[in-house]
Amino acid sequence: GRISRVPLTSEEARRLFEIVAEKRPALFPLLACAATTGLRLGDACALKWDEVKLSTAAERKRGIFGTIEKRTSKPGAAVVVPIIQPFAGVILDLDKLRDDRDVYLFPEMLRRYQGAGTRSGLIREVKPFFVFRLKLPGASKIIVKGLEKSQKV
């Protein structure tokens, strides 16, 4: 059957980002990307700079940060996703540090995801932070339990 996902509330998202920043700061940029765009882990790892359309400085002052225009690995559909906070801050910081030769936003994470024998390690490391709320009774408890569990990571 089809599983419907409901986005995190702003409070749940704030807690998630707080925990990740504290417990696994190296994962924060990737998790901020995946959590705010809905991209699968592999698609987030493989996000290319030419798929990121940043807005102008004037637009950013109005809270418009740009879009991601990407063809996903599953089901191969073209998606256009707005860039929102906290990923907007991450992407702007990465943009300042990047070299014109850089192709991917997260080259190290992509290497870990694609690397022989290490893919499951990255997935295991990231999985506790990926908690999707299903349309089921008690869904908020699933989220809270997942966040509390990930605090111990």
JSON list of C-alpha atoms in Angstrom, two decimals:
[
{"chain": "A", "resi": 1, "resn": "GLY", "atom": "CA", "xyz": [0.00, 0.00, 0.00]},
{"chain": "A", "resi": 2, "resn": "ARG", "atom": "CA", "xyz": [0.86, 3.64, -0.18]},
{"chain": "A", "resi": 3, "resn": "ILE", "atom": "CA", "xyz": [2.40, 5.36, 2.83]},
{"chain": "A", "resi": 4, "resn": "SER", "atom": "CA", "xyz": [1.55, 9.01, 3.38]},
{"chain": "A", "resi": 5, "resn": "ARG", "atom": "CA", "xyz": [4.10, 11.14, 5.13]},
{"chain": "A", "resi": 6, "resn": "VAL", "atom": "CA", "xyz": [3.34, 14.26, 7.11]},
{"chain": "A", "resi": 7, "resn": "PRO", "atom": "CA", "xyz": [6.06, 16.89, 7.48]},
{"chain": "A", "resi": 8, "resn": "LEU", "atom": "CA", "xyz": [7.53, 17.59, 10.89]},
{"chain": "A", "resi": 9, "resn": "THR", "atom": "CA", "xyz": [6.03, 20.44, 12.82]},
{"chain": "A", "resi": 10, "resn": "SER", "atom": "CA", "xyz": [8.30, 23.44, 13.23]},
{"chain": "A", "resi": 11, "resn": "GLU", "atom": "CA", "xyz": [8.96, 22.41, 16.85]},
{"chain": "A", "resi": 12, "resn": "GLU", "atom": "CA", "xyz": [9.83, 18.83, 15.86]},
{"chain": "A", "resi": 13, "resn": "ALA", "atom": "CA", "xyz": [12.13, 20.10, 13.11]},
{"chain": "A", "resi": 14, "resn": "ARG", "atom": "CA", "xyz": [13.81, 22.56, 15.50]},
{"chain": "A", "resi": 15, "resn": "ARG", "atom": "CA", "xyz": [14.46, 19.74, 17.98]},
{"chain": "A", "resi": 16, "resn": "LEU", "atom": "CA", "xyz": [15.76, 17.46, 15.24]},
{"chain": "A", "resi": 17, "resn": "PHE", "atom": "CA", "xyz": [18.22, 20.05, 13.95]},
{"chain": "A", "resi": 18, "resn": "GLU", "atom": "CA", "xyz": [19.31, 20.94, 17.48]},
{"chain": "A", "resi": 19, "resn": "ILE", "atom": "CA", "xyz": [20.08, 17.30, 18.30]},
{"chain": "A", "resi": 20, "resn": "VAL", "atom": "CA", "xyz": [21.92, 16.65, 15.02]},
{"chain": "A", "resi": 21, "resn": "ALA", "atom": "CA", "xyz": [24.00, 19.84, 15.38]},
{"chain": "A", "resi": 22, "resn": "GLU", "atom": "CA", "xyz": [24.99, 18.78, 18.89]},
{"chain": "A", "resi": 23, "resn": "LYS", "atom": "CA", "xyz": [25.51, 15.03, 18.43]},
{"chain": "A", "resi": 24, "resn": "ARG", "atom": "CA", "xyz": [26.69, 14.73, 14.80]},
{"chain": "A", "resi": 25, "resn": "PRO", "atom": "CA", "xyz": [27.69, 18.19, 13.50]},
{"chain": "A", "resi": 26, "resn": "ALA", "atom": "CA", "xyz": [29.36, 16.71, 10.39]},
{"chain": "A", "resi": 27, "resn": "LEU", "atom": "CA", "xyz": [25.98, 15.26, 9.36]},
{"chain": "A", "resi": 28, "resn": "PHE", "atom": "CA", "xyz": [24.06, 18.49, 9.90]},
{"chain": "A", "resi": 29, "resn": "PRO", "atom": "CA", "xyz": [24.39, 19.91, 6.34]},
{"chain": "A", "resi": 30, "resn": "LEU", "atom": "CA", "xyz": [23.27, 16.64, 4.74]},
{"chain": "A", "resi": 31, "resn": "LEU", "atom": "CA", "xyz": [20.41, 16.09, 7.20]},
{"chain": "A", "resi": 32, "resn": "ALA", "atom": "CA", "xyz": [19.27, 19.71, 6.85]},
{"chain": "A", "resi": 33, "resn": "CYS", "atom": "CA", "xyz": [19.15, 19.15, 3.09]},
{"chain": "A", "resi": 34, "resn": "ALA", "atom": "CA", "xyz": [17.25, 15.88, 3.27]},
{"chain": "A", "resi": 35, "resn": "ALA", "atom": "CA", "xyz": [14.83, 16.99, 5.98]},
{"chain": "A", "resi": 36, "resn": "THR", "atom": "CA", "xyz": [13.89, 20.30, 4.34]},
{"chain": "A", "resi": 37, "resn": "THR", "atom": "CA", "xyz": [13.76, 19.08, 0.72]},
{"chain": "A", "resi": 38, "resn": "GLY", "atom": "CA", "xyz": [12.32, 15.58, 1.13]},
{"chain": "A", "resi": 39, "resn": "LEU", "atom": "CA", "xyz": [15.13, 14.14, -1.01]},
{"chain": "A", "resi": 40, "resn": "ARG", "atom": "CA", "xyz": [16.15, 10.55, -0.37]},
{"chain": "A", "resi": 41, "resn": "LEU", "atom": "CA", "xyz": [19.56, 10.12, 1.24]},
{"chain": "A", "resi": 42, "resn": "GLY", "atom": "CA", "xyz": [21.24, 9.07, -2.02]},
{"chain": "A", "resi": 43, "resn": "ASP", "atom": "CA", "xyz": [19.72, 12.01, -3.91]},
{"chain": "A", "resi": 44, "resn": "ALA", "atom": "CA", "xyz": [20.79, 14.43, -1.16]},
{"chain": "A", "resi": 45, "resn": "CYS", "atom": "CA", "xyz": [24.34, 13.01, -1.20]},
{"chain": "A", "resi": 46, "resn": "ALA", "atom": "CA", "xyz": [24.44, 13.35, -5.01]},
{"chain": "A", "resi": 47, "resn": "LEU", "atom": "CA", "xyz": [23.06, 16.91, -5.13]},
{"chain": "A", "resi": 48, "resn": "LYS", "atom": "CA", "xyz": [25.04, 18.93, -7.69]},
{"chain": "A", "resi": 49, "resn": "TRP", "atom": "CA", "xyz": [25.74, 22.64, -7.64]},
{"chain": "A", "resi": 50, "resn": "ASP", "atom": "CA", "xyz": [24.19, 23.03, -11.10]},
{"chain": "A", "resi": 51, "resn": "GLU", "atom": "CA", "xyz": [20.91, 21.69, -9.62]},
{"chain": "A", "resi": 52, "resn": "VAL", "atom": "CA", "xyz": [20.87, 24.52, -7.07]},
{"chain": "A", "resi": 53, "resn": "LYS", "atom": "CA", "xyz": [19.39, 27.81, -8.23]},
{"chain": "A", "resi": 54, "resn": "LEU", "atom": "CA", "xyz": [20.23, 30.41, -5.58]},
{"chain": "A", "resi": 55, "resn": "SER", "atom": "CA", "xyz": [18.21, 33.59, -5.41]},
{"chain": "A", "resi": 56, "resn": "THR", "atom": "CA", "xyz": [19.60, 37.10, -5.50]},
{"chain": "A", "resi": 57, "resn": "ALA", "atom": "CA", "xyz": [20.64, 38.96, -2.35]},
{"chain": "A", "resi": 58, "resn": "ALA", "atom": "CA", "xyz": [17.50, 41.12, -2.61]},
{"chain": "A", "resi": 59, "resn": "GLU", "atom": "CA", "xyz": [15.27, 38.03, -2.80]},
{"chain": "A", "resi": 60, "resn": "ARG", "atom": "CA", "xyz": [17.07, 36.47, 0.18]},
{"chain": "A", "resi": 61, "resn": "LYS", "atom": "CA", "xyz": [16.23, 39.56, 2.25]},
{"chain": "A", "resi": 62, "resn": "ARG", "atom": "CA", "xyz": [12.57, 38.76, 1.53]},
{"chain": "A", "resi": 63, "resn": "GLY", "atom": "CA", "xyz": [13.06, 35.12, 2.65]},
{"chain": "A", "resi": 64, "resn": "ILE", "atom": "CA", "xyz": [13.33, 33.62, -0.85]},
{"chain": "A", "resi": 65, "resn": "PHE", "atom": "CA", "xyz": [16.48, 31.50, -1.02]},
{"chain": "A", "resi": 66, "resn": "GLY", "atom": "CA", "xyz": [16.12, 29.65, -4.32]},
{"chain": "A", "resi": 67, "resn": "THR", "atom": "CA", "xyz": [15.20, 26.19, -5.57]},
{"chain": "A", "resi": 68, "resn": "ILE", "atom": "CA", "xyz": [16.65, 22.77, -6.20]},
{"chain": "A", "resi": 69, "resn": "GLU", "atom": "CA", "xyz": [15.84, 21.37, -9.64]},
{"chain": "A", "resi": 70, "resn": "LYS", "atom": "CA", "xyz": [16.76, 17.69, -9.71]},
{"chain": "A", "resi": 71, "resn": "ARG", "atom": "CA", "xyz": [15.87, 14.39, -11.35]},
{"chain": "A", "resi": 72, "resn": "THR", "atom": "CA", "xyz": [15.45, 11.90, -8.50]},
{"chain": "A", "resi": 73, "resn": "SER", "atom": "CA", "xyz": [16.92, 8.40, -8.55]},
{"chain": "A", "resi": 74, "resn": "LYS", "atom": "CA", "xyz": [13.54, 6.87, -7.62]},
{"chain": "A", "resi": 75, "resn": "PRO", "atom": "CA", "xyz": [11.21, 7.14, -9.50]},
{"chain": "A", "resi": 76, "resn": "GLY", "atom": "CA", "xyz": [13.31, 9.28, -11.86]},
{"chain": "A", "resi": 77, "resn": "ALA", "atom": "CA", "xyz": [10.93, 12.21, -11.68]},
{"chain": "A", "resi": 78, "resn": "ALA", "atom": "CA", "xyz": [11.99, 15.82, -12.10]},
{"chain": "A", "resi": 79, "resn": "VAL", "atom": "CA", "xyz": [11.36, 17.81, -8.93]},
{"chain": "A", "resi": 80, "resn": "VAL", "atom": "CA", "xyz": [11.59, 21.49, -8.07]},
{"chain": "A", "resi": 81, "resn": "VAL", "atom": "CA", "xyz": [11.94, 22.10, -4.35]},
{"chain": "A", "resi": 82, "resn": "PRO", "atom": "CA", "xyz": [12.21, 25.47, -2.57]},
{"chain": "A", "resi": 83, "resn": "ILE", "atom": "CA", "xyz": [15.26, 26.03, -0.41]},
{"chain": "A", "resi": 84, "resn": "ILE", "atom": "CA", "xyz": [14.19, 26.85, 3.14]},
{"chain": "A", "resi": 85, "resn": "GLN", "atom": "CA", "xyz": [15.92, 27.28, 6.51]},
{"chain": "A", "resi": 86, "resn": "PRO", "atom": "CA", "xyz": [18.02, 25.82, 8.01]},
{"chain": "A", "resi": 87, "resn": "PHE", "atom": "CA", "xyz": [19.25, 24.38, 4.70]},
{"chain": "A", "resi": 88, "resn": "ALA", "atom": "CA", "xyz": [19.33, 27.87, 3.17]},
{"chain": "A", "resi": 89, "resn": "GLY", "atom": "CA", "xyz": [21.99, 28.91, 5.70]},
{"chain": "A", "resi": 90, "resn": "VAL", "atom": "CA", "xyz": [23.95, 25.72, 5.08]},
{"chain": "A", "resi": 91, "resn": "ILE", "atom": "CA", "xyz": [23.89, 26.12, 1.33]},
{"chain": "A", "resi": 92, "resn": "LEU", "atom": "CA", "xyz": [24.92, 29.77, 1.50]},
{"chain": "A", "resi": 93, "resn": "ASP", "atom": "CA", "xyz": [27.86, 28.82, 3.74]},
{"chain": "A", "resi": 94, "resn": "LEU", "atom": "CA", "xyz": [28.87, 25.98, 1.39]},
{"chain": "A", "resi": 95, "resn": "ASP", "atom": "CA", "xyz": [28.60, 28.33, -1.58]},
{"chain": "A", "resi": 96, "resn": "LYS", "atom": "CA", "xyz": [31.15, 30.70, 0.00]},
{"chain": "A", "resi": 97, "resn": "LEU", "atom": "CA", "xyz": [33.64, 27.83, 0.47]},
{"chain": "A", "resi": 98, "resn": "ARG", "atom": "CA", "xyz": [33.26, 26.05, -2.83]},
{"chain": "A", "resi": 99, "resn": "ASP", "atom": "CA", "xyz": [35.70, 25.97, -5.69]},
{"chain": "A", "resi": 100, "resn": "ASP", "atom": "CA", "xyz": [34.47, 26.47, -9.27]},
{"chain": "A", "resi": 101, "resn": "ARG", "atom": "CA", "xyz": [35.54, 22.88, -9.96]},
{"chain": "A", "resi": 102, "resn": "ASP", "atom": "CA", "xyz": [33.25, 21.48, -7.24]},
{"chain": "A", "resi": 103, "resn": "VAL", "atom": "CA", "xyz": [30.42, 19.43, -8.74]},
{"chain": "A", "resi": 104, "resn": "TYR", "atom": "CA", "xyz": [28.68, 18.12, -5.62]},
{"chain": "A", "resi": 105, "resn": "LEU", "atom": "CA", "xyz": [27.52, 19.89, -2.47]},
{"chain": "A", "resi": 106, "resn": "PHE", "atom": "CA", "xyz": [28.44, 16.89, -0.30]},
{"chain": "A", "resi": 107, "resn": "PRO", "atom": "CA", "xyz": [31.31, 15.09, -2.08]},
{"chain": "A", "resi": 108, "resn": "GLU", "atom": "CA", "xyz": [32.56, 13.29, 1.04]},
{"chain": "A", "resi": 109, "resn": "MET", "atom": "CA", "xyz": [29.08, 12.04, 1.94]},
{"chain": "A", "resi": 110, "resn": "LEU", "atom": "CA", "xyz": [28.58, 10.89, -1.66]},
{"chain": "A", "resi": 111, "resn": "ARG", "atom": "CA", "xyz": [31.86, 8.94, -1.52]},
{"chain": "A", "resi": 112, "resn": "ARG", "atom": "CA", "xyz": [30.76, 7.33, 1.74]},
{"chain": "A", "resi": 113, "resn": "TYR", "atom": "CA", "xyz": [27.32, 6.54, 0.32]},
{"chain": "A", "resi": 114, "resn": "GLN", "atom": "CA", "xyz": [28.70, 5.02, -2.88]},
{"chain": "A", "resi": 115, "resn": "GLY", "atom": "CA", "xyz": [31.82, 3.41, -1.40]},
{"chain": "A", "resi": 116, "resn": "ALA", "atom": "CA", "xyz": [32.06, -0.37, -1.29]},
{"chain": "A", "resi": 117, "resn": "GLY", "atom": "CA", "xyz": [31.19, -1.60, 2.19]},
{"chain": "A", "resi": 118, "resn": "THR", "atom": "CA", "xyz": [30.68, 1.90, 3.61]},
{"chain": "A", "resi": 119, "resn": "ARG", "atom": "CA", "xyz": [27.20, 2.67, 2.27]},
{"chain": "A", "resi": 120, "resn": "SER", "atom": "CA", "xyz": [25.50, 0.74, 5.04]},
{"chain": "A", "resi": 121, "resn": "GLY", "atom": "CA", "xyz": [27.68, 2.56, 7.57]},
{"chain": "A", "resi": 122, "resn": "LEU", "atom": "CA", "xyz": [26.49, 5.99, 6.41]},
{"chain": "A", "resi": 123, "resn": "ILE", "atom": "CA", "xyz": [22.90, 4.79, 6.32]},
{"chain": "A", "resi": 124, "resn": "ARG", "atom": "CA", "xyz": [23.22, 3.35, 9.84]},
{"chain": "A", "resi": 125, "resn": "GLU", "atom": "CA", "xyz": [24.75, 6.61, 11.07]},
{"chain": "A", "resi": 126, "resn": "VAL", "atom": "CA", "xyz": [22.05, 8.78, 9.49]},
{"chain": "A", "resi": 127, "resn": "LYS", "atom": "CA", "xyz": [18.99, 6.55, 9.98]},
{"chain": "A", "resi": 128, "resn": "PRO", "atom": "CA", "xyz": [18.27, 7.45, 13.65]},
{"chain": "A", "resi": 129, "resn": "PHE", "atom": "CA", "xyz": [17.71, 11.06, 12.55]},
{"chain": "A", "resi": 130, "resn": "PHE", "atom": "CA", "xyz": [15.32, 10.20, 9.71]},
{"chain": "A", "resi": 131, "resn": "VAL", "atom": "CA", "xyz": [11.98, 9.83, 11.39]},
{"chain": "A", "resi": 132, "resn": "PHE", "atom": "CA", "xyz": [8.91, 10.17, 9.21]},
{"chain": "A", "resi": 133, "resn": "ARG", "atom": "CA", "xyz": [5.55, 10.66, 10.81]},
{"chain": "A", "resi": 134, "resn": "LEU", "atom": "CA", "xyz": [2.98, 8.32, 9.33]},
{"chain": "A", "resi": 135, "resn": "LYS", "atom": "CA", "xyz": [-0.72, 9.10, 9.28]},
{"chain": "A", "resi": 136, "resn": "LEU", "atom": "CA", "xyz": [-1.43, 6.78, 12.18]},
{"chain": "A", "resi": 137, "resn": "PRO", "atom": "CA", "xyz": [-2.86, 7.30, 15.67]},
{"chain": "A", "resi": 138, "resn": "GLY", "atom": "CA", "xyz": [-0.05, 8.18, 18.07]},
{"chain": "A", "resi": 139, "resn": "ALA", "atom": "CA", "xyz": [2.18, 9.52, 15.31]},
{"chain": "A", "resi": 140, "resn": "SER", "atom": "CA", "xyz": [3.55, 12.30, 17.53]},
{"chain": "A", "resi": 141, "resn": "LYS", "atom": "CA", "xyz": [4.77, 9.65, 19.97]},
{"chain": "A", "resi": 142, "resn": "ILE", "atom": "CA", "xyz": [6.66, 7.96, 17.11]},
{"chain": "A", "resi": 143, "resn": "ILE", "atom": "CA", "xyz": [8.47, 11.23, 16.38]},
{"chain": "A", "resi": 144, "resn": "VAL", "atom": "CA", "xyz": [9.24, 12.00, 20.02]},
{"chain": "A", "resi": 145, "resn": "LYS", "atom": "CA", "xyz": [10.44, 8.46, 20.67]},
{"chain": "A", "resi": 146, "resn": "GLY", "atom": "CA", "xyz": [12.64, 8.64, 17.56]},
{"chain": "A", "resi": 147, "resn": "LEU", "atom": "CA", "xyz": [14.14, 11.96, 18.61]},
{"chain": "A", "resi": 148, "resn": "GLU", "atom": "CA", "xyz": [14.74, 10.82, 22.16]},
{"chain": "A", "resi": 149, "resn": "LYS", "atom": "CA", "xyz": [16.41, 7.66, 20.85]},
{"chain": "A", "resi": 150, "resn": "SER", "atom": "CA", "xyz": [18.62, 9.69, 18.52]},
{"chain": "A", "resi": 151, "resn": "GLN", "atom": "CA", "xyz": [19.72, 11.88, 21.43]},
{"chain": "A", "resi": 152, "resn": "LYS", "atom": "CA", "xyz": [21.61, 8.87, 22.76]},
{"chain": "A", "resi": 153, "resn": "VAL", "atom": "CA", "xyz": [23.51, 8.39, 19.49]}
]
